[in-house]
Amino acid sequence: MRNLVLSLSASVFLAACGQQLPVAIDDMASQTVSDIACKDQKLEEKLYDGLKSYLIEQKTIPTAEELKSAMKIHVDKLSKKNPRMTAAQTAQVQKDLDGLVDSLLAEAPQGERVENSDQLLILLSAIDVGDRSTTFRNYMQDRVRANFNQLSTTVRAMDLNCPEDSGTGSGSNNASGTDPVQPTTPEIEVNSDFEYHKKQAVAAGVPLAVFGERWALATAYQSCNSVKIPALDDSVGDIQGIAITGKHSDGVGNKRMIASLSKVQTTHPYLKEESNYPSSCFNVRQNPLIYDYGGKPYATTASSSPINFFKNSGSGTSVLGIDCSAYVYSSMATVGLRVKEGRALKGSDSWAWGSTAFVEPAKNGLTCLSKITVTPDMSLKAGDIVAVPGHVLLVDKVGADPFGIANARTTSDCSKITSEDFDFSVAQSSPSKEGVGINHSVAKDYLPTSEKMKAGLQKYAYYACLAKINAKNYTPNLGTLSVIRHKGTSACMDKRVVLAQESCIQSCSSSVFTR
């Protein structure tokens, strides 16, 4: 692992037991040990949020040794304040914390060859939410879970005094015997225009996920007209003015930058017809969003943080733009669709879910999503999610016969179906058209540019055809591709996450989202 040296000025360092530690590191250690003393049930969530906030704000990686040293200082203070705490218990708490910190800040980044704070932020976010999409992440889930369980076992056996000013709100050892004051979370302002448009869309039969992706697309381009643009097909030319400048650090995705702003402005299908933006809007024409492999919307770990498409973030380039999984998550979150039961929607979780996690939702803790069972009467719906390792998208619109199976009469006919027979469109963020980014595309014209997606959906169409021919239900096991659907249960609904600058599209006609 390549540990990056913290380059903070002397003014943000403090002296503690002869050591110089960054204030942010000391604060994180102090909060964690205070949570231990109060047996706070949210210790895990708060530690993850503390680490992620540090990475977002400091833009550098804290070393495991720094955080362990800071933890030791505060564990020693805890021991002094708790005379019943034995030397053996003090040593065990420190050992448990050392193991946890080593897992998160040494073993995890080393295993994924993390090189910068953005990459570690994505990795820790994935571990936080339960991602098991790779062999290493599967291992790290068990490793970190064992660390937290061990720490919990140690703490439960101890009789500790909860500091009165801890603010943890556990109440388990509160000397006053009264319920401590719970920290308040700022309420997210209700966007009445959003709620009105959502109500109209639902009344018109538009699934929530579809309304969400259209709302996100209009917000990203700061334009009502963007949703009216027909889904991109083969007749739409490639964007000009975007240059590939190298490979992403994973060696797979390309890095893209804007080489000629004027060419992008005149050839980008979602920008070329736009010229004027109200003062309340972000001028996307002057600062175009294009496809950014590894790009994520900006957010903080606060529950009230909006998802911001207009502030560069993620492990991509300095260009504005987001990748496929960030768009899918943002589309779901902005209409209050959880992807995991029991986990509140947060803007910062747009970092957590990679495309591969959607391929096996049950394995990766995406408990609000399930693979679709095709029946003689139903195979694909608007709002469904299609995922392969490396890409994930939402289905925007479906025709009466989305897989072109209406005329199939035999199993042999089913074997002949190809993507050219498909009749549906998709919402995605992709490198299509030389890097368009967020877009709607005609499936049969897009799929030839993604062989894995094309091959998987053709197999899926085959099962849909078999269901019709044989009058049976099938849950296709396609290995590298999954078609999944949100459960829509109350446990999978939550307060929506606001999108930054969404007020720009509040004057849109509801017909934009119900087309």
XYZ file of C-alpha atoms in Angstrom:
515
model
C 0.000 0.000 0.000
C 1.192 3.461 -0.738
C 0.382 5.604 2.281
C 0.109 9.254 1.444
C 1.720 11.693 3.890
C -0.622 14.217 5.441
C 0.443 17.705 4.501
C -1.480 19.759 7.008
C -0.060 22.993 8.377
C 1.277 23.245 11.910
C -1.787 25.191 12.956
C -3.990 22.134 12.616
C -1.797 19.883 14.730
C -2.189 19.342 18.433
C 0.126 18.023 21.102
C -1.029 14.888 22.893
C 1.236 12.815 25.143
C 4.263 14.041 23.261
C 2.861 13.149 19.794
C 1.739 15.479 17.042
C -1.542 14.322 15.508
C -3.848 16.000 12.983
C -6.928 17.444 14.636
C -9.257 15.460 12.342
C -7.535 12.202 13.297
C -7.679 13.028 17.002
C -11.349 13.978 16.757
C -12.168 10.683 15.011
C -10.323 8.696 17.693
C -11.930 10.695 20.497
C -15.433 10.120 19.103
C -14.848 6.399 18.592
C -13.560 5.838 22.138
C -16.404 7.944 23.522
C -18.831 5.726 21.587
C -17.154 2.694 23.157
C -17.581 4.125 26.648
C -21.267 4.816 26.014
C -21.789 1.517 24.191
C -23.287 3.437 21.294
C -25.091 1.146 18.879
C -24.163 3.482 16.026
C -20.406 3.236 16.575
C -19.924 1.368 13.313
C -21.894 3.861 11.220
C -20.204 6.821 12.869
C -16.708 5.400 12.411
C -17.336 4.802 8.705
C -18.787 8.291 8.348
C -15.798 9.735 10.167
C -13.341 8.019 7.847
C -15.309 8.953 4.748
C -15.689 12.559 5.851
C -11.942 12.736 6.390
C -11.280 11.425 2.880
C -13.803 13.825 1.331
C -12.559 16.885 3.187
C -8.825 16.266 3.522
C -8.296 14.611 0.118
C -5.532 12.452 1.568
C -5.266 9.047 3.209
C -4.678 8.805 6.959
C -2.177 6.115 7.891
C -3.227 3.235 10.098
C -0.418 4.082 12.507
C -1.658 7.646 12.971
C -5.184 6.565 13.802
C -3.989 3.749 16.081
C -1.751 6.169 17.955
C -4.644 8.576 18.397
C -6.898 5.723 19.539
C -4.315 4.692 22.147
C -4.203 8.174 23.635
C -7.954 8.167 24.135
C -8.139 4.564 25.343
C -5.563 5.481 27.996
C -7.724 8.465 28.984
C -10.750 6.170 29.121
C -8.887 3.787 31.412
C -7.941 6.589 33.806
C -11.559 7.736 34.015
C -12.767 4.185 34.726
C -10.925 2.739 37.744
C -12.727 -0.597 37.346
C -11.174 -1.021 33.894
C -8.313 -3.506 34.285
C -5.008 -3.379 32.460
C -6.045 -6.485 30.564
C -9.300 -4.869 29.445
C -7.469 -1.723 28.370
C -5.039 -3.808 26.336
C -7.890 -5.795 24.755
C -9.784 -2.669 23.696
C -6.627 -1.297 22.119
C -5.926 -4.614 20.403
C -9.455 -4.727 18.991
C -9.202 -1.163 17.718
C -5.777 -1.824 16.207
C -7.151 -4.805 14.314
C -10.117 -2.813 13.013
C -7.965 0.128 11.900
C -5.440 -2.195 10.229
C -8.268 -3.862 8.287
C -9.760 -0.575 7.081
C -6.645 1.525 6.494
C -3.951 -1.039 5.691
C -5.251 -4.394 4.501
C -8.245 -3.119 2.512
C -6.406 -0.440 0.491
C -3.423 -2.720 -0.022
C -5.644 -5.503 -1.355
C -7.263 -3.227 -3.942
C -4.062 -1.295 -4.672
C -5.600 1.982 -3.604
C -3.557 4.962 -4.742
C -5.566 7.985 -3.615
C -8.270 9.158 -1.243
C -11.077 8.903 -3.808
C -10.333 5.249 -4.455
C -10.249 4.498 -0.739
C -13.516 6.395 -0.279
C -15.183 4.155 -2.857
C -13.720 1.034 -1.258
C -14.714 1.921 2.310
C -18.192 2.906 1.093
C -18.539 -0.502 -0.568
C -17.407 -2.329 2.569
C -19.761 -0.182 4.654
C -22.862 -1.134 2.642
C -22.014 -4.843 2.372
C -20.583 -5.224 -1.131
C -19.302 -8.758 -1.877
C -18.952 -8.347 -5.626
C -15.315 -9.501 -5.757
C -13.379 -12.227 -3.978
C -11.366 -9.659 -2.065
C -14.375 -7.587 -1.020
C -16.102 -10.770 0.097
C -13.075 -11.542 2.264
C -12.946 -7.983 3.625
C -16.636 -8.092 4.590
C -15.983 -11.082 6.816
C -12.731 -9.631 8.097
C -14.189 -6.261 9.117
C -17.358 -7.859 10.494
C -15.185 -10.050 12.733
C -13.306 -6.926 13.889
C -16.511 -5.118 14.857
C -17.960 -8.216 16.520
C -14.810 -8.709 18.584
C -14.835 -5.071 19.690
C -18.519 -5.332 20.584
C -17.925 -8.486 22.652
C -15.109 -6.803 24.547
C -17.086 -3.650 25.267
C -20.262 -5.442 26.380
C -18.317 -7.194 29.136
C -17.075 -3.911 30.610
C -18.661 -1.458 33.053
C -17.758 1.978 31.692
C -18.767 5.526 32.457
C -20.310 7.415 29.550
C -18.969 10.995 29.465
C -21.745 13.514 30.056
C -20.625 15.575 27.079
C -20.258 12.628 24.720
C -23.410 13.417 22.741
C -23.760 9.747 21.807
C -27.209 9.451 23.267
C -26.957 5.787 24.247
C -28.220 6.395 27.741
C -26.884 3.028 28.946
C -24.590 4.562 31.518
C -26.089 8.014 31.824
C -25.500 9.142 35.396
C -28.495 11.447 35.480
C -30.896 8.651 34.654
C -32.662 10.855 32.106
C -32.759 10.403 28.386
C -29.885 12.304 26.774
C -30.622 14.891 24.139
C -30.479 13.290 20.708
C -28.599 15.170 17.995
C -31.024 16.560 15.473
C -30.786 16.071 11.759
C -31.834 19.037 9.630
C -35.029 18.327 7.769
C -34.730 18.227 4.019
C -36.863 20.939 2.515
C -39.829 19.498 0.674
C -39.811 20.453 -2.990
C -43.491 20.968 -3.733
C -42.817 21.026 -7.479
C -41.060 17.672 -7.272
C -43.928 16.200 -5.260
C -46.470 17.546 -7.747
C -44.599 16.145 -10.741
C -44.119 12.798 -8.983
C -47.821 12.577 -8.193
C -48.722 13.292 -11.818
C -46.212 10.746 -13.074
C -47.438 7.997 -10.757
C -51.035 8.753 -11.729
C -50.022 8.347 -15.366
C -48.521 4.923 -14.622
C -44.865 5.969 -14.667
C -42.843 3.799 -12.236
C -41.024 5.701 -9.507
C -37.605 4.563 -10.746
C -38.393 5.955 -14.203
C -39.593 9.261 -12.798
C -36.382 9.353 -10.756
C -34.059 8.810 -13.703
C -35.904 11.416 -15.766
C -35.771 13.899 -12.895
C -32.043 13.184 -12.531
C -31.432 13.569 -16.271
C -33.283 16.899 -16.422
C -31.377 18.119 -13.360
C -28.018 17.011 -14.768
C -28.610 19.003 -17.948
C -30.536 21.779 -16.150
C -33.161 21.563 -18.844
C -36.749 20.365 -19.239
C -36.048 19.853 -22.938
C -33.431 17.189 -22.231
C -36.120 14.696 -21.248
C -38.054 15.441 -24.444
C -35.116 14.511 -26.696
C -35.826 11.163 -28.382
C -33.772 8.219 -27.213
C -30.446 8.174 -29.042
C -30.261 5.803 -31.980
C -27.913 5.091 -34.871
C -28.987 8.269 -36.663
C -27.387 10.429 -33.936
C -23.747 11.207 -34.678
C -20.834 10.950 -32.289
C -19.864 13.853 -30.057
C -16.886 15.850 -31.231
C -14.354 17.582 -29.017
C -13.837 14.876 -26.381
C -10.343 13.384 -26.082
C -9.238 10.136 -24.459
C -6.189 10.939 -22.374
C -5.287 7.550 -20.945
C -6.599 4.692 -18.835
C -8.258 4.759 -15.461
C -6.132 3.328 -12.668
C -7.952 -0.021 -12.903
C -6.647 -0.404 -16.450
C -10.154 -0.822 -17.863
C -11.956 2.488 -18.300
C -10.739 5.376 -20.417
C -10.046 8.840 -19.077
C -11.840 11.555 -21.021
C -11.375 15.298 -21.127
C -12.881 18.110 -23.158
C -10.443 19.032 -25.901
C -12.717 21.504 -27.699
C -15.571 23.100 -25.780
C -17.131 24.575 -28.916
C -17.267 21.191 -30.637
C -18.836 19.558 -27.592
C -21.406 22.354 -27.425
C -22.441 21.959 -31.060
C -22.489 18.142 -31.219
C -23.607 16.944 -27.769
C -27.262 15.939 -28.266
C -28.315 17.269 -24.859
C -26.476 20.571 -25.149
C -26.543 21.700 -28.745
C -30.084 23.077 -28.567
C -29.536 24.834 -25.232
C -28.246 28.396 -25.177
C -29.639 30.299 -22.204
C -29.788 29.234 -18.571
C -31.596 31.241 -15.896
C -29.374 32.705 -13.204
C -30.616 30.063 -10.748
C -29.304 27.281 -12.984
C -25.855 25.812 -13.482
C -24.565 26.653 -16.974
C -24.010 23.140 -18.270
C -23.213 24.414 -21.755
C -20.117 26.184 -20.427
C -19.262 23.301 -18.071
C -20.477 20.162 -19.860
C -21.162 16.889 -18.131
C -19.724 14.033 -20.191
C -19.038 10.393 -19.361
C -16.470 10.046 -16.583
C -15.444 6.490 -15.748
C -15.187 6.429 -11.947
C -16.844 9.824 -11.677
C -19.286 10.280 -8.794
C -21.588 13.089 -7.717
C -20.360 15.063 -4.735
C -21.999 14.557 -1.336
C -21.032 14.647 2.301
C -21.847 11.921 4.821
C -24.591 14.063 6.375
C -28.068 12.574 6.038
C -29.291 15.901 4.641
C -26.557 16.214 1.995
C -27.843 16.612 -1.566
C -26.410 14.707 -4.499
C -24.427 17.221 -6.527
C -23.679 16.477 -10.196
C -21.922 19.821 -10.594
C -18.969 19.366 -8.272
C -16.227 17.056 -9.469
C -15.713 13.976 -7.348
C -14.903 10.285 -7.571
C -11.879 8.471 -8.966
C -12.345 9.666 -12.547
C -10.872 12.814 -14.089
C -11.396 16.513 -13.395
C -14.189 16.635 -15.963
C -17.768 16.925 -14.713
C -19.637 13.662 -15.143
C -20.647 10.467 -13.374
C -20.473 6.771 -14.125
C -23.293 4.284 -14.661
C -23.784 3.043 -11.100
C -23.786 6.565 -9.676
C -26.576 7.504 -12.092
C -28.672 4.453 -11.215
C -28.275 5.038 -7.473
C -29.025 8.760 -7.818
C -32.151 7.974 -9.835
C -33.412 5.627 -7.129
C -32.412 7.781 -4.161
C -34.036 10.964 -5.438
C -37.457 9.286 -5.385
C -36.898 7.567 -2.033
C -36.204 4.053 -3.303
C -33.818 2.260 -0.982
C -31.580 -0.432 -2.386
C -31.039 -2.040 1.029
C -33.633 -2.597 3.730
C -32.818 -0.859 6.986
C -30.232 1.472 5.469
C -31.306 5.079 5.231
C -30.762 6.759 1.889
C -27.722 9.026 1.863
C -26.192 11.013 -0.948
C -22.738 9.659 -0.095
C -23.853 6.091 -0.822
C -23.639 6.958 -4.516
C -19.967 6.060 -3.968
C -20.790 2.621 -2.619
C -22.536 0.593 -5.259
C -20.555 -0.462 -8.320
C -22.187 -2.023 -11.358
C -21.065 -5.547 -10.432
C -22.915 -5.375 -7.102
C -26.225 -5.243 -9.008
C -25.518 -8.508 -10.834
C -26.069 -10.557 -7.674
C -28.239 -8.298 -5.492
C -28.948 -10.875 -2.771
C -25.256 -11.695 -2.325
C -24.319 -8.033 -2.033
C -26.996 -6.954 0.410
C -29.213 -5.187 -2.139
C -32.249 -6.586 -0.360
C -34.704 -4.171 -1.981
C -33.880 -5.548 -5.428
C -34.667 -9.011 -6.726
C -34.108 -10.905 -9.944
C -37.132 -11.003 -12.189
C -39.163 -14.096 -12.879
C -40.406 -14.010 -16.462
C -43.943 -15.240 -17.030
C -46.004 -15.906 -20.147
C -47.410 -12.389 -19.806
C -44.512 -10.357 -18.436
C -40.787 -10.162 -19.100
C -39.566 -6.571 -18.851
C -40.981 -3.381 -17.343
C -39.989 0.250 -17.346
C -37.927 0.858 -14.221
C -36.185 -2.517 -14.301
C -32.425 -2.532 -13.767
C -30.096 -4.442 -16.079
C -26.566 -5.133 -14.879
C -23.396 -6.833 -16.069
C -19.921 -6.554 -14.540
C -18.833 -3.128 -15.751
C -22.201 -1.573 -16.569
C -25.653 -1.036 -15.110
C -28.672 0.812 -16.544
C -32.373 1.428 -16.052
C -35.112 0.584 -18.520
C -36.851 3.848 -19.469
C -39.643 2.786 -21.830
C -40.886 -0.549 -23.171
C -42.945 -1.313 -26.230
C -45.828 -3.760 -26.347
C -43.387 -6.537 -27.267
C -40.033 -5.516 -25.737
C -38.126 -8.645 -26.768
C -39.803 -9.225 -30.126
C -41.311 -12.590 -29.214
C -44.924 -12.023 -30.254
C -44.604 -14.095 -33.427
C -42.561 -16.920 -31.910
C -44.341 -20.274 -32.045
C -41.625 -22.834 -31.295
C -38.478 -23.191 -29.215
C -36.530 -22.879 -32.418
C -38.110 -19.472 -33.007
C -36.933 -18.419 -29.550
C -33.351 -19.305 -30.471
C -33.445 -16.892 -33.419
C -34.303 -13.743 -31.433
C -31.602 -11.082 -31.475
C -31.250 -7.596 -30.044
C -32.416 -6.209 -33.406
C -35.902 -7.403 -32.422
C -35.946 -5.431 -29.155
C -38.363 -2.580 -28.565
C -37.380 -0.651 -25.456
C -35.142 2.234 -24.466
C -32.717 2.601 -21.582
C -31.486 5.327 -19.246
C -27.787 5.205 -18.483
C -24.511 7.039 -18.122
C -22.201 5.576 -20.714
C -19.353 6.295 -23.139
C -21.780 5.957 -26.060
C -21.372 8.418 -28.937
C -17.726 8.961 -27.870
C -18.621 9.898 -24.301
C -22.128 11.371 -24.096
C -22.586 10.419 -20.429
C -26.142 10.542 -19.045
C -28.585 9.658 -21.804
C -31.601 7.781 -23.093
C -30.783 5.275 -25.815
C -32.715 2.896 -28.074
C -31.705 -0.538 -26.805
C -31.319 -2.266 -30.163
C -28.967 0.466 -31.394
C -27.017 0.787 -28.141
C -26.453 -2.920 -27.418
C -23.994 -3.609 -30.259
C -21.577 -1.303 -28.398
C -21.730 -3.498 -25.262
C -21.168 -7.149 -26.098
C -21.745 -8.437 -22.534
C -25.005 -6.546 -22.215
C -26.135 -7.627 -25.679
C -25.341 -11.320 -25.191
C -26.953 -11.405 -21.750
C -30.162 -9.711 -22.828
C -30.487 -11.986 -25.859
C -30.325 -14.960 -23.480
C -32.879 -13.271 -21.277
C -35.132 -12.751 -24.295
C -34.798 -16.470 -25.023
C -36.199 -17.317 -21.566
C -38.980 -14.776 -21.998
C -39.873 -16.493 -25.246
C -39.800 -19.940 -23.598
C -42.153 -18.659 -20.907
C -44.611 -17.654 -23.619
C -44.266 -20.851 -25.665
C -44.354 -23.276 -22.729
C -46.747 -21.287 -20.516
C -44.262 -21.541 -17.651
C -42.417 -19.146 -15.370
C -38.627 -18.891 -15.456
C -36.078 -17.088 -13.311
C -33.173 -16.925 -15.743
C -29.740 -17.673 -14.342
C -27.528 -15.846 -16.802
C -24.336 -15.692 -14.778
C -22.910 -12.400 -15.951
C -26.182 -10.484 -16.449
C -29.175 -9.864 -14.240
C -32.478 -8.108 -14.774
C -33.736 -6.944 -11.394
C -36.684 -5.015 -10.042
C -37.302 -2.884 -6.964
C -39.621 -4.581 -4.477
C -41.585 -1.412 -3.741
C -42.326 -2.472 -0.154
C -42.598 0.004 2.714
C -39.299 -1.299 4.137
C -37.653 -0.284 0.875
C -38.936 3.287 0.873
C -37.343 6.270 2.575
C -37.168 10.058 2.577
C -35.839 11.114 -0.807
C -32.382 12.558 -1.403
C -32.482 16.018 -2.950
C -30.444 16.785 -6.065
C -28.411 19.982 -6.077
C -29.763 22.593 -8.532
C -33.024 20.708 -9.053
C -34.891 23.989 -8.517
C -33.815 24.844 -12.073
C -36.360 22.380 -13.475
C -39.234 23.165 -11.127
C -41.108 24.947 -13.908
C -41.096 21.895 -16.192
C -44.447 20.660 -17.380
C -45.427 17.339 -15.805
C -45.882 16.000 -19.320
C -42.082 16.025 -19.617
C -41.889 13.201 -17.088
C -44.946 11.248 -18.231
C -44.205 11.038 -21.949
